[in-house]
Amino acid sequence: DQQVKQNSPSLSVQEGRISILNCDYTNSMFDYFLWYKKYPAEGPTFLISISSIKDKNEDGRFTVFLNKSAKHLSLHIVPSQPGDSAVYFCAAGYDTNAGKSTFGDGTTLTVKP
Amino acid sequence: NAGVTQTPKFQVLKTGQSMTLQCAQDMNHEYMSWYRQDPGMGLRLIHYSVGAGITDQGEVPNGYNVSRSTTEDFPLRLLSAAPSQTSVYFCASSRLSGADYNEQFFGPGTRLTVL
């Protein structure tokens, strides 16, 4: 049973437009959620996180929204840039086991110039 | 500050061979973990450690061993390699407390092929 799901394997957007990446989870006990970005032949890098007690967190062009009732979170990138083209992983975890995150399968974002 | 380092970057093994993937971090992080990533899939947790001398199994531990004798190092051993272990392996570390404690720092990965 996959607890964190990213149902869109890929997303293509035009430079300057908004990119919206979605993630669904099944475990209501998760305490925090994270997004990682991964370029080819590199390890994932942390992008942004949100605690379960919040519904929004913003960092520059990146905003994560959390809807606990729907068990859904989304990452908004505005405006999208060609350098944002990468695989984006959604992850979730528990405060009682910090660092042990469960990952989704990833969404490949392509931003076209 | 090198962050998380992994060696080797690439490795080809024959079925039945054993080997150790090395991982080291210089951030004094308590938590370290090993993941594998198969094509089209996310990262699956193999083993993790919350400190020197303490290790535990993750989601897919079979065929792998770990040990944590120091805070810095967390090697992953393949006991008898199988083609199903062909994958990219990532090591990660993080704090267990404090600001951004849940953010994991990843190494560049080791691409392993088992023939």
PDB file of C-alpha atoms in Angstrom:
ATOM      1  CA  ASP A   1       0.000   0.000   0.000  1.00  0.00           C
ATOM      2  CA  GLN A   2       1.659   3.184  -1.222  1.00  0.00           C
ATOM      3  CA  GLN A   3       1.142   5.849   1.433  1.00  0.00           C
ATOM      4  CA  VAL A   4       2.369   8.780  -0.677  1.00  0.00           C
ATOM      5  CA  LYS A   5       1.207   9.052  -4.270  1.00  0.00           C
ATOM      6  CA  GLN A   6       2.086  11.379  -7.096  1.00  0.00           C
ATOM      7  CA  ASN A   7      -0.414  10.483  -9.796  1.00  0.00           C
ATOM      8  CA  SER A   8       1.084  12.573 -12.587  1.00  0.00           C
ATOM      9  CA  PRO A   9       4.367  11.075 -13.848  1.00  0.00           C
ATOM     10  CA  SER A  10       5.078  14.157 -15.930  1.00  0.00           C
ATOM     11  CA  LEU A  11       4.086  17.790 -16.390  1.00  0.00           C
ATOM     12  CA  SER A  12       5.050  20.248 -19.123  1.00  0.00           C
ATOM     13  CA  VAL A  13       4.596  24.022 -18.787  1.00  0.00           C
ATOM     14  CA  GLN A  14       5.699  27.133 -20.595  1.00  0.00           C
ATOM     15  CA  GLU A  15       8.357  29.367 -19.103  1.00  0.00           C
ATOM     16  CA  GLY A  16       6.813  32.121 -16.980  1.00  0.00           C
ATOM     17  CA  ARG A  17       3.604  30.189 -16.282  1.00  0.00           C
ATOM     18  CA  ILE A  18       2.627  28.434 -13.083  1.00  0.00           C
ATOM     19  CA  SER A  19       3.607  24.814 -12.405  1.00  0.00           C
ATOM     20  CA  ILE A  20       1.372  22.860 -10.032  1.00  0.00           C
ATOM     21  CA  LEU A  21       2.585  19.493  -8.782  1.00  0.00           C
ATOM     22  CA  ASN A  22       0.224  17.349  -6.762  1.00  0.00           C
ATOM     23  CA  CYS A  23       0.635  14.742  -4.059  1.00  0.00           C
ATOM     24  CA  ASP A  24      -1.874  12.604  -2.161  1.00  0.00           C
ATOM     25  CA  TYR A  25      -1.311  10.630   1.020  1.00  0.00           C
ATOM     26  CA  THR A  26      -3.295   8.024   2.889  1.00  0.00           C
ATOM     27  CA  ASN A  27      -1.846   8.164   6.422  1.00  0.00           C
ATOM     28  CA  SER A  28      -3.503  10.888   8.507  1.00  0.00           C
ATOM     29  CA  MET A  29      -0.780  10.502  11.157  1.00  0.00           C
ATOM     30  CA  PHE A  30       1.931  12.145   9.060  1.00  0.00           C
ATOM     31  CA  ASP A  31       3.286  15.219  10.877  1.00  0.00           C
ATOM     32  CA  TYR A  32       5.181  16.939   8.097  1.00  0.00           C
ATOM     33  CA  PHE A  33       5.543  16.960   4.348  1.00  0.00           C
ATOM     34  CA  LEU A  34       8.492  17.844   2.135  1.00  0.00           C
ATOM     35  CA  TRP A  35       9.293  18.410  -1.511  1.00  0.00           C
ATOM     36  CA  TYR A  36      12.635  17.459  -3.017  1.00  0.00           C
ATOM     37  CA  LYS A  37      14.008  18.289  -6.440  1.00  0.00           C
ATOM     38  CA  LYS A  38      16.263  15.920  -8.353  1.00  0.00           C
ATOM     39  CA  TYR A  39      18.382  16.548 -11.414  1.00  0.00           C
ATOM     40  CA  PRO A  40      19.731  13.629 -13.495  1.00  0.00           C
ATOM     41  CA  ALA A  41      22.807  11.914 -12.036  1.00  0.00           C
ATOM     42  CA  GLU A  42      22.495  13.871  -8.770  1.00  0.00           C
ATOM     43  CA  GLY A  43      20.979  13.187  -5.384  1.00  0.00           C
ATOM     44  CA  PRO A  44      17.679  14.807  -4.379  1.00  0.00           C
ATOM     45  CA  THR A  45      17.886  18.235  -2.779  1.00  0.00           C
ATOM     46  CA  PHE A  46      15.432  19.642  -0.273  1.00  0.00           C
ATOM     47  CA  LEU A  47      13.115  22.303  -1.643  1.00  0.00           C
ATOM     48  CA  ILE A  48      10.415  23.199   0.866  1.00  0.00           C
ATOM     49  CA  SER A  49       8.481  21.627   3.735  1.00  0.00           C
ATOM     50  CA  ILE A  50       5.249  22.143   5.643  1.00  0.00           C
ATOM     51  CA  SER A  51       4.124  21.031   9.062  1.00  0.00           C
ATOM     52  CA  SER A  52       0.711  19.396   9.448  1.00  0.00           C
ATOM     53  CA  ILE A  53      -0.382  22.315  11.658  1.00  0.00           C
ATOM     54  CA  LYS A  54      -0.083  24.740   8.725  1.00  0.00           C
ATOM     55  CA  ASP A  55      -1.915  24.962   5.426  1.00  0.00           C
ATOM     56  CA  LYS A  56       0.601  27.035   3.473  1.00  0.00           C
ATOM     57  CA  ASN A  57       4.315  27.665   3.361  1.00  0.00           C
ATOM     58  CA  GLU A  58       6.079  29.991   0.964  1.00  0.00           C
ATOM     59  CA  ASP A  59       9.712  30.335  -0.066  1.00  0.00           C
ATOM     60  CA  GLY A  60      10.375  32.662  -2.957  1.00  0.00           C
ATOM     61  CA  ARG A  61       8.828  31.222  -6.124  1.00  0.00           C
ATOM     62  CA  PHE A  62       7.802  28.035  -4.332  1.00  0.00           C
ATOM     63  CA  THR A  63       4.626  27.602  -2.286  1.00  0.00           C
ATOM     64  CA  VAL A  64       3.314  24.400  -0.756  1.00  0.00           C
ATOM     65  CA  PHE A  65      -0.363  24.048   0.143  1.00  0.00           C
ATOM     66  CA  LEU A  66      -1.692  21.386   2.493  1.00  0.00           C
ATOM     67  CA  ASN A  67      -5.320  20.243   2.607  1.00  0.00           C
ATOM     68  CA  LYS A  68      -5.512  17.805   5.505  1.00  0.00           C
ATOM     69  CA  SER A  69      -9.176  16.958   5.074  1.00  0.00           C
ATOM     70  CA  ALA A  70      -8.484  15.857   1.502  1.00  0.00           C
ATOM     71  CA  LYS A  71      -5.053  14.378   2.392  1.00  0.00           C
ATOM     72  CA  HIS A  72      -3.619  16.378  -0.455  1.00  0.00           C
ATOM     73  CA  LEU A  73      -0.715  18.744  -0.920  1.00  0.00           C
ATOM     74  CA  SER A  74       0.496  20.701  -3.891  1.00  0.00           C
ATOM     75  CA  LEU A  75       3.633  22.568  -4.890  1.00  0.00           C
ATOM     76  CA  HIS A  76       3.214  25.781  -6.877  1.00  0.00           C
ATOM     77  CA  ILE A  77       6.130  27.256  -8.794  1.00  0.00           C
ATOM     78  CA  VAL A  78       5.574  30.797 -10.025  1.00  0.00           C
ATOM     79  CA  PRO A  79       6.960  31.827 -12.423  1.00  0.00           C
ATOM     80  CA  SER A  80       8.382  28.615 -13.828  1.00  0.00           C
ATOM     81  CA  GLN A  81      11.887  28.730 -15.268  1.00  0.00           C
ATOM     82  CA  PRO A  82      13.734  26.273 -17.555  1.00  0.00           C
ATOM     83  CA  GLY A  83      16.131  25.553 -14.668  1.00  0.00           C
ATOM     84  CA  ASP A  84      13.175  24.163 -12.714  1.00  0.00           C
ATOM     85  CA  SER A  85      13.051  21.194 -15.103  1.00  0.00           C
ATOM     86  CA  ALA A  86      13.711  18.208 -12.837  1.00  0.00           C
ATOM     87  CA  VAL A  87      12.001  15.343 -11.027  1.00  0.00           C
ATOM     88  CA  TYR A  88      10.051  16.479  -7.975  1.00  0.00           C
ATOM     89  CA  PHE A  89       9.449  14.088  -5.100  1.00  0.00           C
ATOM     90  CA  CYS A  90       6.824  14.507  -2.429  1.00  0.00           C
ATOM     91  CA  ALA A  91       7.696  12.979   0.965  1.00  0.00           C
ATOM     92  CA  ALA A  92       5.942  12.619   4.315  1.00  0.00           C
ATOM     93  CA  GLY A  93       7.020  11.634   7.810  1.00  0.00           C
ATOM     94  CA  TYR A  94       6.390  11.574  11.554  1.00  0.00           C
ATOM     95  CA  ASP A  95       7.778  13.855  14.251  1.00  0.00           C
ATOM     96  CA  THR A  96       8.446  10.818  16.396  1.00  0.00           C
ATOM     97  CA  ASN A  97      10.758   9.377  13.746  1.00  0.00           C
ATOM     98  CA  ALA A  98      12.323  12.482  12.305  1.00  0.00           C
ATOM     99  CA  GLY A  99      14.267  11.903   9.115  1.00  0.00           C
ATOM    100  CA  LYS A 100      12.464   8.719   8.129  1.00  0.00           C
ATOM    101  CA  SER A 101      10.365   9.936   5.240  1.00  0.00           C
ATOM    102  CA  THR A 102       8.139   8.028   2.827  1.00  0.00           C
ATOM    103  CA  PHE A 103       8.530   9.163  -0.778  1.00  0.00           C
ATOM    104  CA  GLY A 104       6.190   9.320  -3.741  1.00  0.00           C
ATOM    105  CA  ASP A 105       7.275   8.111  -7.185  1.00  0.00           C
ATOM    106  CA  GLY A 106       8.044  11.593  -8.456  1.00  0.00           C
ATOM    107  CA  THR A 107       6.781  13.947 -11.173  1.00  0.00           C
ATOM    108  CA  THR A 108       9.045  15.000 -14.029  1.00  0.00           C
ATOM    109  CA  LEU A 109       8.574  18.709 -14.687  1.00  0.00           C
ATOM    110  CA  THR A 110       9.645  20.147 -18.034  1.00  0.00           C
ATOM    111  CA  VAL A 111       9.621  23.920 -18.418  1.00  0.00           C
ATOM    112  CA  LYS A 112       9.782  24.964 -22.070  1.00  0.00           C
ATOM    113  CA  PRO A 113      11.478  28.237 -23.033  1.00  0.00           C
TER     114      PRO A 113
ATOM    115  CA  ASN B   1      32.118  21.043   4.180  1.00  0.00           C
ATOM    116  CA  ALA B   2      31.645  18.145   1.736  1.00  0.00           C
ATOM    117  CA  GLY B   3      28.129  17.232   2.914  1.00  0.00           C
ATOM    118  CA  VAL B   4      27.254  13.608   2.123  1.00  0.00           C
ATOM    119  CA  THR B   5      29.742  11.666   0.035  1.00  0.00           C
ATOM    120  CA  GLN B   6      29.283   8.249  -1.548  1.00  0.00           C
ATOM    121  CA  THR B   7      31.742   5.862  -3.165  1.00  0.00           C
ATOM    122  CA  PRO B   8      31.907   4.368  -5.706  1.00  0.00           C
ATOM    123  CA  LYS B   9      29.807   6.302  -8.243  1.00  0.00           C
ATOM    124  CA  PHE B  10      29.406   3.248 -10.468  1.00  0.00           C
ATOM    125  CA  GLN B  11      29.795  -0.457  -9.827  1.00  0.00           C
ATOM    126  CA  VAL B  12      29.194  -3.623 -11.836  1.00  0.00           C
ATOM    127  CA  LEU B  13      28.922  -6.912  -9.955  1.00  0.00           C
ATOM    128  CA  LYS B  14      28.324 -10.495 -10.924  1.00  0.00           C
ATOM    129  CA  THR B  15      25.525 -12.429  -9.268  1.00  0.00           C
ATOM    130  CA  GLY B  16      26.680 -13.766  -5.911  1.00  0.00           C
ATOM    131  CA  GLN B  17      29.448 -11.241  -5.346  1.00  0.00           C
ATOM    132  CA  SER B  18      29.472  -9.083  -2.234  1.00  0.00           C
ATOM    133  CA  MET B  19      30.473  -5.473  -1.846  1.00  0.00           C
ATOM    134  CA  THR B  20      30.188  -2.436   0.404  1.00  0.00           C
ATOM    135  CA  LEU B  21      28.841   0.940  -0.625  1.00  0.00           C
ATOM    136  CA  GLN B  22      30.470   3.701   1.383  1.00  0.00           C
ATOM    137  CA  CYS B  23      28.704   6.760   2.796  1.00  0.00           C
ATOM    138  CA  ALA B  24      30.125   9.540   4.938  1.00  0.00           C
ATOM    139  CA  GLN B  25      28.814  12.891   6.183  1.00  0.00           C
ATOM    140  CA  ASP B  26      30.636  15.764   7.863  1.00  0.00           C
ATOM    141  CA  MET B  27      27.635  17.632   9.285  1.00  0.00           C
ATOM    142  CA  ASN B  28      27.510  15.738  12.599  1.00  0.00           C
ATOM    143  CA  HIS B  29      24.000  14.506  11.754  1.00  0.00           C
ATOM    144  CA  GLU B  30      22.569  11.857  14.051  1.00  0.00           C
ATOM    145  CA  TYR B  31      20.289  10.292  11.449  1.00  0.00           C
ATOM    146  CA  MET B  32      21.558   8.466   8.372  1.00  0.00           C
ATOM    147  CA  SER B  33      19.724   6.303   5.884  1.00  0.00           C
ATOM    148  CA  TRP B  34      20.061   4.310   2.677  1.00  0.00           C
ATOM    149  CA  TYR B  35      17.509   4.403  -0.140  1.00  0.00           C
ATOM    150  CA  ARG B  36      17.289   2.692  -3.482  1.00  0.00           C
ATOM    151  CA  GLN B  37      15.633   4.188  -6.527  1.00  0.00           C
ATOM    152  CA  ASP B  38      14.432   1.993  -9.353  1.00  0.00           C
ATOM    153  CA  PRO B  39      13.371   3.431 -12.744  1.00  0.00           C
ATOM    154  CA  GLY B  40      10.068   5.304 -12.569  1.00  0.00           C
ATOM    155  CA  MET B  41       9.807   4.816  -8.846  1.00  0.00           C
ATOM    156  CA  GLY B  42      10.433   6.836  -5.752  1.00  0.00           C
ATOM    157  CA  LEU B  43      13.025   6.281  -3.080  1.00  0.00           C
ATOM    158  CA  ARG B  44      12.514   3.221  -0.923  1.00  0.00           C
ATOM    159  CA  LEU B  45      14.138   3.066   2.496  1.00  0.00           C
ATOM    160  CA  ILE B  46      16.538   0.135   2.999  1.00  0.00           C
ATOM    161  CA  HIS B  47      18.054   0.734   6.442  1.00  0.00           C
ATOM    162  CA  TYR B  48      18.476   3.687   8.741  1.00  0.00           C
ATOM    163  CA  SER B  49      20.346   4.717  11.874  1.00  0.00           C
ATOM    164  CA  VAL B  50      19.555   7.274  14.578  1.00  0.00           C
ATOM    165  CA  GLY B  51      23.075   7.276  15.986  1.00  0.00           C
ATOM    166  CA  ALA B  52      26.304   5.332  16.363  1.00  0.00           C
ATOM    167  CA  GLY B  53      25.607   1.728  17.301  1.00  0.00           C
ATOM    168  CA  ILE B  54      21.889   1.946  16.446  1.00  0.00           C
ATOM    169  CA  THR B  55      20.429   0.673  13.169  1.00  0.00           C
ATOM    170  CA  ASP B  56      17.010  -0.460  12.043  1.00  0.00           C
ATOM    171  CA  GLN B  57      15.312  -1.874   8.966  1.00  0.00           C
ATOM    172  CA  GLY B  58      13.371   0.167   6.480  1.00  0.00           C
ATOM    173  CA  GLU B  59      10.910  -0.877   3.808  1.00  0.00           C
ATOM    174  CA  VAL B  60      13.190  -3.127   1.706  1.00  0.00           C
ATOM    175  CA  PRO B  61      16.016  -4.494   3.930  1.00  0.00           C
ATOM    176  CA  ASN B  62      16.413  -8.021   2.553  1.00  0.00           C
ATOM    177  CA  GLY B  63      19.850  -8.723   1.081  1.00  0.00           C
ATOM    178  CA  TYR B  64      21.493  -5.728   2.755  1.00  0.00           C
ATOM    179  CA  ASN B  65      23.379  -5.164   6.000  1.00  0.00           C
ATOM    180  CA  VAL B  66      24.450  -1.941   7.692  1.00  0.00           C
ATOM    181  CA  SER B  67      26.502  -0.871  10.687  1.00  0.00           C
ATOM    182  CA  ARG B  68      27.138   2.496  12.313  1.00  0.00           C
ATOM    183  CA  SER B  69      30.345   2.522  14.323  1.00  0.00           C
ATOM    184  CA  THR B  70      30.851   6.301  14.049  1.00  0.00           C
ATOM    185  CA  THR B  71      28.578   9.313  13.578  1.00  0.00           C
ATOM    186  CA  GLU B  72      30.200  10.057  10.221  1.00  0.00           C
ATOM    187  CA  ASP B  73      30.073   6.711   8.401  1.00  0.00           C
ATOM    188  CA  PHE B  74      27.201   4.426   7.393  1.00  0.00           C
ATOM    189  CA  PRO B  75      28.296   1.669   4.976  1.00  0.00           C
ATOM    190  CA  LEU B  76      25.796  -0.557   3.152  1.00  0.00           C
ATOM    191  CA  ARG B  77      26.801  -4.158   2.484  1.00  0.00           C
ATOM    192  CA  LEU B  78      25.362  -6.350  -0.230  1.00  0.00           C
ATOM    193  CA  LEU B  79      25.816  -9.886   1.013  1.00  0.00           C
ATOM    194  CA  SER B  80      25.265 -11.836  -2.213  1.00  0.00           C
ATOM    195  CA  ALA B  81      24.348  -9.594  -5.123  1.00  0.00           C
ATOM    196  CA  ALA B  82      21.301 -10.429  -7.246  1.00  0.00           C
ATOM    197  CA  PRO B  83      20.065  -8.833 -10.508  1.00  0.00           C
ATOM    198  CA  SER B  84      17.051  -7.486  -8.557  1.00  0.00           C
ATOM    199  CA  GLN B  85      19.495  -5.266  -6.651  1.00  0.00           C
ATOM    200  CA  THR B  86      20.378  -3.353  -9.809  1.00  0.00           C
ATOM    201  CA  SER B  87      19.435   0.185  -8.835  1.00  0.00           C
ATOM    202  CA  VAL B  88      20.698   3.615  -7.861  1.00  0.00           C
ATOM    203  CA  TYR B  89      21.529   3.846  -4.173  1.00  0.00           C
ATOM    204  CA  PHE B  90      21.341   7.073  -2.219  1.00  0.00           C
ATOM    205  CA  CYS B  91      22.667   7.775   1.247  1.00  0.00           C
ATOM    206  CA  ALA B  92      21.123  10.604   3.260  1.00  0.00           C
ATOM    207  CA  SER B  93      21.603  12.299   6.611  1.00  0.00           C
ATOM    208  CA  SER B  94      19.642  14.700   8.790  1.00  0.00           C
ATOM    209  CA  ARG B  95      19.391  16.120  12.280  1.00  0.00           C
ATOM    210  CA  LEU B  96      17.067  14.500  14.771  1.00  0.00           C
ATOM    211  CA  SER B  97      16.121  17.783  16.419  1.00  0.00           C
ATOM    212  CA  GLY B  98      16.356  21.505  15.985  1.00  0.00           C
ATOM    213  CA  ALA B  99      15.400  23.692  13.050  1.00  0.00           C
ATOM    214  CA  ASP B 100      14.710  21.849   9.796  1.00  0.00           C
ATOM    215  CA  TYR B 101      15.351  18.549  11.530  1.00  0.00           C
ATOM    216  CA  ASN B 102      13.324  16.604   8.996  1.00  0.00           C
ATOM    217  CA  GLU B 103      15.249  17.876   5.952  1.00  0.00           C
ATOM    218  CA  GLN B 104      17.473  15.134   4.557  1.00  0.00           C
ATOM    219  CA  PHE B 105      20.747  15.809   2.758  1.00  0.00           C
ATOM    220  CA  PHE B 106      21.478  13.293   0.012  1.00  0.00           C
ATOM    221  CA  GLY B 107      24.685  12.038  -1.497  1.00  0.00           C
ATOM    222  CA  PRO B 108      25.183  11.913  -5.305  1.00  0.00           C
ATOM    223  CA  GLY B 109      24.283   8.241  -5.520  1.00  0.00           C
ATOM    224  CA  THR B 110      25.910   4.953  -6.533  1.00  0.00           C
ATOM    225  CA  ARG B 111      24.685   3.302  -9.732  1.00  0.00           C
ATOM    226  CA  LEU B 112      24.917  -0.471  -9.261  1.00  0.00           C
ATOM    227  CA  THR B 113      24.449  -3.072 -11.968  1.00  0.00           C
ATOM    228  CA  VAL B 114      24.309  -6.764 -11.115  1.00  0.00           C
ATOM    229  CA  LEU B 115      24.809  -9.120 -14.043  1.00  0.00           C
TER     230      LEU B 115
END
